[in-house]
Coordinates of N, CA, C and O in Angstrom, one line a residue:
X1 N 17.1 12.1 -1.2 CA 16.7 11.0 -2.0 C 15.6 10.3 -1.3 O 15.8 10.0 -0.1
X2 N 14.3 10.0 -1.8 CA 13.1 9.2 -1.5 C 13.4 7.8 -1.4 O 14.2 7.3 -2.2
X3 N 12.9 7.0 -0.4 CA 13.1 5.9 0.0 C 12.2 5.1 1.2 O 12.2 5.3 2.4
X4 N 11.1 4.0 0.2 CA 10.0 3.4 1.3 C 10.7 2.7 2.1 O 11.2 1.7 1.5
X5 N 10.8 2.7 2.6 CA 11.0 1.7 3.8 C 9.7 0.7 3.9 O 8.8 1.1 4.6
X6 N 9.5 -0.4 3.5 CA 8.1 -1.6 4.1 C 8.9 -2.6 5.6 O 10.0 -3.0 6.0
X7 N 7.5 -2.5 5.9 CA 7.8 -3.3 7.5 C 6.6 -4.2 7.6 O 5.6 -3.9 6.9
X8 N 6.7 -5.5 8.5 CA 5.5 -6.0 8.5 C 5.8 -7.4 7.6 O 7.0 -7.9 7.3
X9 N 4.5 -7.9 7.2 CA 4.8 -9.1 6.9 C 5.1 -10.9 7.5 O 5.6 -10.8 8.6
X10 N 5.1 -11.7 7.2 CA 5.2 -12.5 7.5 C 4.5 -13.8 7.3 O 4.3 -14.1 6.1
X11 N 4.1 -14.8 8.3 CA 3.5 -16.1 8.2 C 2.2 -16.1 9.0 O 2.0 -15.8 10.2
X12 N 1.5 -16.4 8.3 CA -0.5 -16.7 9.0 C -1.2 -18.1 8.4 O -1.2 -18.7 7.4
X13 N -2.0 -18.1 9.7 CA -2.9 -19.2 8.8 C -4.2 -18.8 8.5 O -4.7 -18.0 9.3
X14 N -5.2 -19.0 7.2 CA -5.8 -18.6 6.8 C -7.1 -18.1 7.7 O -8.0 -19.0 7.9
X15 N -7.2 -17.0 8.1 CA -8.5 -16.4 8.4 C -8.0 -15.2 9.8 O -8.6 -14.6 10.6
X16 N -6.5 -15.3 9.3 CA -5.5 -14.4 10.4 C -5.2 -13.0 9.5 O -5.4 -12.7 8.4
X17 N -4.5 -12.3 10.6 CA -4.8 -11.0 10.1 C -2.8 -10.7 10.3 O -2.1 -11.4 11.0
X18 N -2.4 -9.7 9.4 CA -1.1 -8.9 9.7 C -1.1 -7.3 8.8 O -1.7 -6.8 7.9
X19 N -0.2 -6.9 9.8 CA -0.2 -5.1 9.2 C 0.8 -4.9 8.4 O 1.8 -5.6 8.9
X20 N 1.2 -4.3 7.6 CA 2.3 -4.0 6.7 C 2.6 -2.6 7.2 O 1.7 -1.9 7.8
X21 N 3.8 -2.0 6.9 CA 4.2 -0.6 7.1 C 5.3 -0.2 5.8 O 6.2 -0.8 5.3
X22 N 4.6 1.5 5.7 CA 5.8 1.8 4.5 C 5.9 3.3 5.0 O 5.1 4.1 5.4
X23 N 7.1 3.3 4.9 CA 7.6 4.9 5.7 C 8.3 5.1 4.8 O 9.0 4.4 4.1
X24 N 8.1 6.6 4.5 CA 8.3 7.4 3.7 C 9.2 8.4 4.3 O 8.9 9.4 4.9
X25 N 10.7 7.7 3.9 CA 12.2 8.8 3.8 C 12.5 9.7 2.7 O 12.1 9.6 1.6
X26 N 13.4 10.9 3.2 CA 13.8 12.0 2.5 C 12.6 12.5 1.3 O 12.7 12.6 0.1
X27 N 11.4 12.8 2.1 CA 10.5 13.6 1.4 C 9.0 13.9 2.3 O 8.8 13.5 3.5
X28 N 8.3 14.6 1.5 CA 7.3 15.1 2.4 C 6.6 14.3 2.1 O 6.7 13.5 1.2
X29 N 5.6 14.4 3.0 CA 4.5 12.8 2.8 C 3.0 13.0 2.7 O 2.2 12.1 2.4
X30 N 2.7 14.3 2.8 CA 1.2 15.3 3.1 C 1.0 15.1 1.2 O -0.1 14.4 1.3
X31 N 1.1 15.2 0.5 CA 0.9 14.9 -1.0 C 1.2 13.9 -2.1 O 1.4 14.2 -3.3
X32 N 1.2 12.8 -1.7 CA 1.2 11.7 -2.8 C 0.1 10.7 -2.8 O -0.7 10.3 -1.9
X33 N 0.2 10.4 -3.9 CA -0.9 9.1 -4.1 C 0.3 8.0 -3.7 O 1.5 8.1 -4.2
X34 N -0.1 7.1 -2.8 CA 0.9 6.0 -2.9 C -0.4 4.6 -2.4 O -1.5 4.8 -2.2
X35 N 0.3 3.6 -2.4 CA 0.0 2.2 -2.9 C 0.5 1.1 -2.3 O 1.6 1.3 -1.8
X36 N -0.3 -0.1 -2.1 CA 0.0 -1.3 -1.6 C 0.2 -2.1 -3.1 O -0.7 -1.9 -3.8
X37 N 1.3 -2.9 -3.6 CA 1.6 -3.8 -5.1 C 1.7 -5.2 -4.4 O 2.2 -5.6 -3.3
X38 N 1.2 -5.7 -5.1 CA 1.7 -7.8 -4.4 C 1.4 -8.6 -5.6 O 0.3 -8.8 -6.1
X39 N 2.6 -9.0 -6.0 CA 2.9 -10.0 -6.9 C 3.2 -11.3 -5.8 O 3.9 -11.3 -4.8
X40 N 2.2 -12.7 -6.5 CA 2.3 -13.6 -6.1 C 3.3 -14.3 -7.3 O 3.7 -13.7 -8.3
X41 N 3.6 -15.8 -6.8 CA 4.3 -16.4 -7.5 C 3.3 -16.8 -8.8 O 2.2 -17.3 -8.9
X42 N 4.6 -16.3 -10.0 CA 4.0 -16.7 -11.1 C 2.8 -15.6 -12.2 O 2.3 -15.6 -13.3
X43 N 2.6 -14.7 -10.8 CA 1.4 -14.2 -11.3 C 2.1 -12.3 -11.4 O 3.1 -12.0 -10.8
X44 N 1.1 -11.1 -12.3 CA 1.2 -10.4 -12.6 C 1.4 -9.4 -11.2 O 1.0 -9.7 -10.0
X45 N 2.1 -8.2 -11.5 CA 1.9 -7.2 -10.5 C 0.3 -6.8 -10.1 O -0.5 -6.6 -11.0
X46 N -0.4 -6.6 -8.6 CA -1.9 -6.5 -8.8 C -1.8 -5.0 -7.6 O -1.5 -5.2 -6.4
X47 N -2.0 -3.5 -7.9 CA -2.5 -2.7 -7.0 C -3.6 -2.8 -6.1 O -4.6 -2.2 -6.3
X48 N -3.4 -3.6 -4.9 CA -4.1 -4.0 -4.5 C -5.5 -2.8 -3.1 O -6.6 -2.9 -2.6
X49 N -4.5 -1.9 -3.1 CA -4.9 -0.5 -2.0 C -3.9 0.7 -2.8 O -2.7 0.6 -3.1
X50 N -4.9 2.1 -3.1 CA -4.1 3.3 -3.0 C -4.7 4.0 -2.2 O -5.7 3.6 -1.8
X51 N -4.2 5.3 -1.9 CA -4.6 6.1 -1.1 C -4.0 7.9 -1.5 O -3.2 8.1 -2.4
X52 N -4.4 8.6 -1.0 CA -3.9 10.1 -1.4 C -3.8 10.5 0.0 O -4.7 10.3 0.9
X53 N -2.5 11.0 0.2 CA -2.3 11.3 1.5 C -2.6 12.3 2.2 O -2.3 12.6 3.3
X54 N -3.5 13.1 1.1 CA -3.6 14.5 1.7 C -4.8 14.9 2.2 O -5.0 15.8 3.0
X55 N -5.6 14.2 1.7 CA -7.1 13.8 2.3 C -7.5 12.8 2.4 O -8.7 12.5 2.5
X56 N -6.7 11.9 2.3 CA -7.3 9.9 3.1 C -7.9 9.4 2.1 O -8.4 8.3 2.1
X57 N -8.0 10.3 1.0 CA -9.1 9.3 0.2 C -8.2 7.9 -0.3 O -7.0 7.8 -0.5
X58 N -9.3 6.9 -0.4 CA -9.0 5.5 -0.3 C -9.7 4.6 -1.2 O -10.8 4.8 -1.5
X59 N -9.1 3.9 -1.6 CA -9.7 3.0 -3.2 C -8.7 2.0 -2.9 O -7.5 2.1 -2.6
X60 N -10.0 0.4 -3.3 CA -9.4 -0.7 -2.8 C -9.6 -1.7 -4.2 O -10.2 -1.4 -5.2
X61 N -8.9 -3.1 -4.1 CA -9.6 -3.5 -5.4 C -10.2 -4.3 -4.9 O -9.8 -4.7 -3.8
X62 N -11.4 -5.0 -5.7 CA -12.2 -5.7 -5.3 C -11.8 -7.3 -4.5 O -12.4 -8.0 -3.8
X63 N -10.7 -7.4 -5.0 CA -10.0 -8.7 -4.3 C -9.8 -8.6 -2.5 O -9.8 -9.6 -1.9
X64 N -9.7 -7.2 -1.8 CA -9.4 -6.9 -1.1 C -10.6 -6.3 -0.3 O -10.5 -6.5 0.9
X65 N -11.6 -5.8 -0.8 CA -12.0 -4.8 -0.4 C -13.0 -5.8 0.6 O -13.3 -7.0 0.3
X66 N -13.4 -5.1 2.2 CA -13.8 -5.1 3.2 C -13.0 -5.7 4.3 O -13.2 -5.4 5.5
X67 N -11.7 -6.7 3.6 CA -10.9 -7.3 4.6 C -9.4 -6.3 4.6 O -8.7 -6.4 5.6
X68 N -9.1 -5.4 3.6 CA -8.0 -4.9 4.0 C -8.1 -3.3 3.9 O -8.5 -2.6 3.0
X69 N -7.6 -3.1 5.0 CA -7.5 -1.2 5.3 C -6.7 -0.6 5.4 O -5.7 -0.9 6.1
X70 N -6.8 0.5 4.8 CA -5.3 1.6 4.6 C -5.1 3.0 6.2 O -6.0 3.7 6.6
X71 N -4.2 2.9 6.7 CA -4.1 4.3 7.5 C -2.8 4.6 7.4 O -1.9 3.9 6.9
X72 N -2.7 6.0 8.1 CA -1.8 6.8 7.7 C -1.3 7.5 8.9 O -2.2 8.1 9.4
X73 N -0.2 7.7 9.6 CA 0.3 8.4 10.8 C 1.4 9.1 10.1 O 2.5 8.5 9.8
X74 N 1.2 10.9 9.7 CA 1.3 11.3 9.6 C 2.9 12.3 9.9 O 3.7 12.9 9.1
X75 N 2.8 12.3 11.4 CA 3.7 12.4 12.1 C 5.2 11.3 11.8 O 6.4 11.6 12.1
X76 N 4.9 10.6 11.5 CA 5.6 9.7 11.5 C 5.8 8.8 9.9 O 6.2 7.7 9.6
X77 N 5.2 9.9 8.8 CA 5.3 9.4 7.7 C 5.5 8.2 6.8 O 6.1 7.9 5.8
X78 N 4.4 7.7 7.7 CA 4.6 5.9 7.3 C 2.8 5.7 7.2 O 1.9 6.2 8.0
X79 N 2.6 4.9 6.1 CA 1.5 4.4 5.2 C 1.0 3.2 6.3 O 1.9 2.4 6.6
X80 N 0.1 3.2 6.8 CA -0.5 1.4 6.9 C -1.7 0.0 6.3 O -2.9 0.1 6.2
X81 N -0.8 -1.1 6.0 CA -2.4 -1.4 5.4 C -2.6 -2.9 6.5 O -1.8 -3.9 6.7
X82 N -4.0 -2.8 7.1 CA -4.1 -3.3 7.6 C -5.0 -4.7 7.2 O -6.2 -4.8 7.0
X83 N -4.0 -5.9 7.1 CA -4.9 -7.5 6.7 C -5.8 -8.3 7.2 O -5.3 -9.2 7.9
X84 N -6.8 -8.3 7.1 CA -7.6 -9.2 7.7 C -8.3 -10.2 7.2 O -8.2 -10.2 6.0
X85 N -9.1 -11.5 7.8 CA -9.2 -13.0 7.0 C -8.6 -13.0 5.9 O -9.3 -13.0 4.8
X86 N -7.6 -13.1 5.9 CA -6.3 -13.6 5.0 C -6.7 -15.0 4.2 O -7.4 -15.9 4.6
X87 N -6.2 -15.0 3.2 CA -6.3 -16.5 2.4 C -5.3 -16.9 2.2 O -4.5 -16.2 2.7
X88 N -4.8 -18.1 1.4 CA -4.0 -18.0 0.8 C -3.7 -17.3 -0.4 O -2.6 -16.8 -0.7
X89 N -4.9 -17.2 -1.2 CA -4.6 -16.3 -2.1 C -4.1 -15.2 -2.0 O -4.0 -14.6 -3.1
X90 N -3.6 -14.7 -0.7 CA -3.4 -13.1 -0.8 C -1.8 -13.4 -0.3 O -1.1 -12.6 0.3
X91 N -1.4 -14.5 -0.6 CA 0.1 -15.1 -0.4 C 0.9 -14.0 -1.6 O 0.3 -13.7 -2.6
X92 N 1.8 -13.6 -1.3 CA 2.1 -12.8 -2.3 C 3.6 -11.9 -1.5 O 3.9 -11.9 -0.3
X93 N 4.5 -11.2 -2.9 CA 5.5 -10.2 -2.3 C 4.2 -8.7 -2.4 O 3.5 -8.3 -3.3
X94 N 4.4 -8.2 -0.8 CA 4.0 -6.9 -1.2 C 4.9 -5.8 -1.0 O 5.8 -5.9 -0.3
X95 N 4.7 -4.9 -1.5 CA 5.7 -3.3 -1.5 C 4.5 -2.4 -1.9 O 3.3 -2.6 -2.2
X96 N 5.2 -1.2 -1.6 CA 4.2 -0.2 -1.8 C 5.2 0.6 -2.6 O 6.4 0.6 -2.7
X97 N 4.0 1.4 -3.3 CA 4.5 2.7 -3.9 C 4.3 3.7 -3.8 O 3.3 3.9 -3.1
X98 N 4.8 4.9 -4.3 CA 3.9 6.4 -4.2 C 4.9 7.0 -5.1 O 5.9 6.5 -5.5
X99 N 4.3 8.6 -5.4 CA 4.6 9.6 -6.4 C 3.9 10.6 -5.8 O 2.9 10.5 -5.1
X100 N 4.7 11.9 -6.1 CA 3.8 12.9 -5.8 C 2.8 13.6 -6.4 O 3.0 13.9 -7.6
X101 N 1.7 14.2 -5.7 CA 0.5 14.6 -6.5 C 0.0 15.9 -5.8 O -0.2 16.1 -4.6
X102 N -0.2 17.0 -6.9 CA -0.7 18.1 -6.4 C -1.8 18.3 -7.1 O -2.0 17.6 -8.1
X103 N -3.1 19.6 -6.6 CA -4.1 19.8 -7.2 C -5.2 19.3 -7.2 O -5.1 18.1 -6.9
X104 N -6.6 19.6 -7.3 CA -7.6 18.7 -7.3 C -7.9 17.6 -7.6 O -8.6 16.9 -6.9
X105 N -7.5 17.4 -8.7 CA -7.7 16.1 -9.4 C -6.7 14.9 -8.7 O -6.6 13.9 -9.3
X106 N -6.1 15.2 -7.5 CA -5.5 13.9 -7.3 C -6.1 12.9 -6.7 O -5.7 11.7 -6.9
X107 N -7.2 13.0 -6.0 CA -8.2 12.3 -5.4 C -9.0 11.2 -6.4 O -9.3 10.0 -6.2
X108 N -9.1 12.0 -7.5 CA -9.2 11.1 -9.1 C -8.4 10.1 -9.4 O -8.6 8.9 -9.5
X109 N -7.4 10.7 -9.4 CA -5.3 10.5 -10.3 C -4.8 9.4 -9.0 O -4.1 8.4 -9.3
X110 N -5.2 9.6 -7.8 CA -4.7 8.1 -6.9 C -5.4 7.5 -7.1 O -5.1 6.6 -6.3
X111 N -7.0 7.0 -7.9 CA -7.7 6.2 -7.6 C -6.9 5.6 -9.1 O -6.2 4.6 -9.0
X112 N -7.0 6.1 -10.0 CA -6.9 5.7 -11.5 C -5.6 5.5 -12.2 O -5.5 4.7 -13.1
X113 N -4.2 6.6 -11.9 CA -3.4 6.4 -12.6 C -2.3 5.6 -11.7 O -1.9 6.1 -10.6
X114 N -2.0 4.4 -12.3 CA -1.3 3.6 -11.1 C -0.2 3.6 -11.9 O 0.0 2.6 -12.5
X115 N 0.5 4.5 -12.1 CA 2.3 4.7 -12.2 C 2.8 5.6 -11.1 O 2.2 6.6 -10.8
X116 N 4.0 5.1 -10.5 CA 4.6 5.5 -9.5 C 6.1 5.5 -9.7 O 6.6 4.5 -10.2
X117 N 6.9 6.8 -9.2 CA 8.1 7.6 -9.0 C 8.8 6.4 -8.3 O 10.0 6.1 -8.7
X118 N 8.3 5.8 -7.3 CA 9.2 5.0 -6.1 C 8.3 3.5 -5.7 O 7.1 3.3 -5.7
X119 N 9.2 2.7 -5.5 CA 8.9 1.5 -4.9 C 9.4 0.8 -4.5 O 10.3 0.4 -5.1
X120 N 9.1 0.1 -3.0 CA 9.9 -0.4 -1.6 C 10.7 -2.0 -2.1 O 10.2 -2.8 -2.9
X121 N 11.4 -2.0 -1.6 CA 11.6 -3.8 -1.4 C 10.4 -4.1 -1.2 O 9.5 -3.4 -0.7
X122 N 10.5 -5.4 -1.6 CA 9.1 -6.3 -0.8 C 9.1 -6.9 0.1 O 10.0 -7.7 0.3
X123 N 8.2 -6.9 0.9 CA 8.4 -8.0 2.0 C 6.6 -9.1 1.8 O 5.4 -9.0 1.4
X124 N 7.6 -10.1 2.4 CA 6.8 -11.4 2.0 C 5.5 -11.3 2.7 O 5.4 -10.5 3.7
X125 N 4.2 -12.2 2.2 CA 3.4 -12.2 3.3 C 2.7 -13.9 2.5 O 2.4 -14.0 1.3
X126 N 2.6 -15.2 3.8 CA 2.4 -16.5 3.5 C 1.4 -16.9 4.2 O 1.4 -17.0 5.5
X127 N 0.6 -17.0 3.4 CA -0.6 -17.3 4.3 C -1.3 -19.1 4.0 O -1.9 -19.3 3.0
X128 N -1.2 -19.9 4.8 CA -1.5 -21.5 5.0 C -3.1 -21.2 5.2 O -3.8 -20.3 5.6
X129 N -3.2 -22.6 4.5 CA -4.5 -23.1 4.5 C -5.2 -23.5 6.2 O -6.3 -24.0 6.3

């Protein structure tokens, strides 16, 4: 049975940085598109980072992009995304997701198709003005 594990999270004040972690139980980890999700209060689910595990490729959304980075330790089958100058806007539950993906086109298919097989608890992240 597949099961994220998210780690990480917490309290910052705005222009502080924190890492999230999602480990990837009872499955292989070399082939999926998986995902950073953070729903704020009140507000819509937003994919904020995906990645394809099998060649790093990486796609961010523009809310994020330059301050937050995706890695991957392999060995140890856990996703990372790493936060930097934090707002409060980026106050939010995050969880990650993944599915698995074979074939060429996944490098495409993690950038574009954001439905996913599995998805973690969330863990909080509050970021003060």
């Amino acid at each position: 049975q597949v099961s994220l594990v998210p780690g990480g999270g917490g309290s910052v004040q705005a222009g502080g940085s924190l890492r999230l972690s999602c480990e990837v139980r009872g499955s292989v980890f070399s082939s999926m598109c998986m995902a950073w999700i953070r729903q704020g209060s009140g507000s819509a689910p937003e994919v904020v980072a995906r990645i394809y595990t099998r060649d790093g490729s990486q796609y961010y959304d523009d809310s994020v992009t330059g301050r937050f980075t995706l890695s991957q330790e392999n060995a140890k089958k856990t996703l990372f995304l790493e936060m930097n100058d934090l707002t409060p806007d980026d106050s939010a539950m995050y969880s990650c997701a993944a599915r698995y993906c074979s074939g060429p086109d996944c490098p495409s298919s993690c950038s574009t198709d954001l439905n996913y097989r599995w998805q973690s608890q969330g863990t909080r992240v509050t970021v003060s003005p």
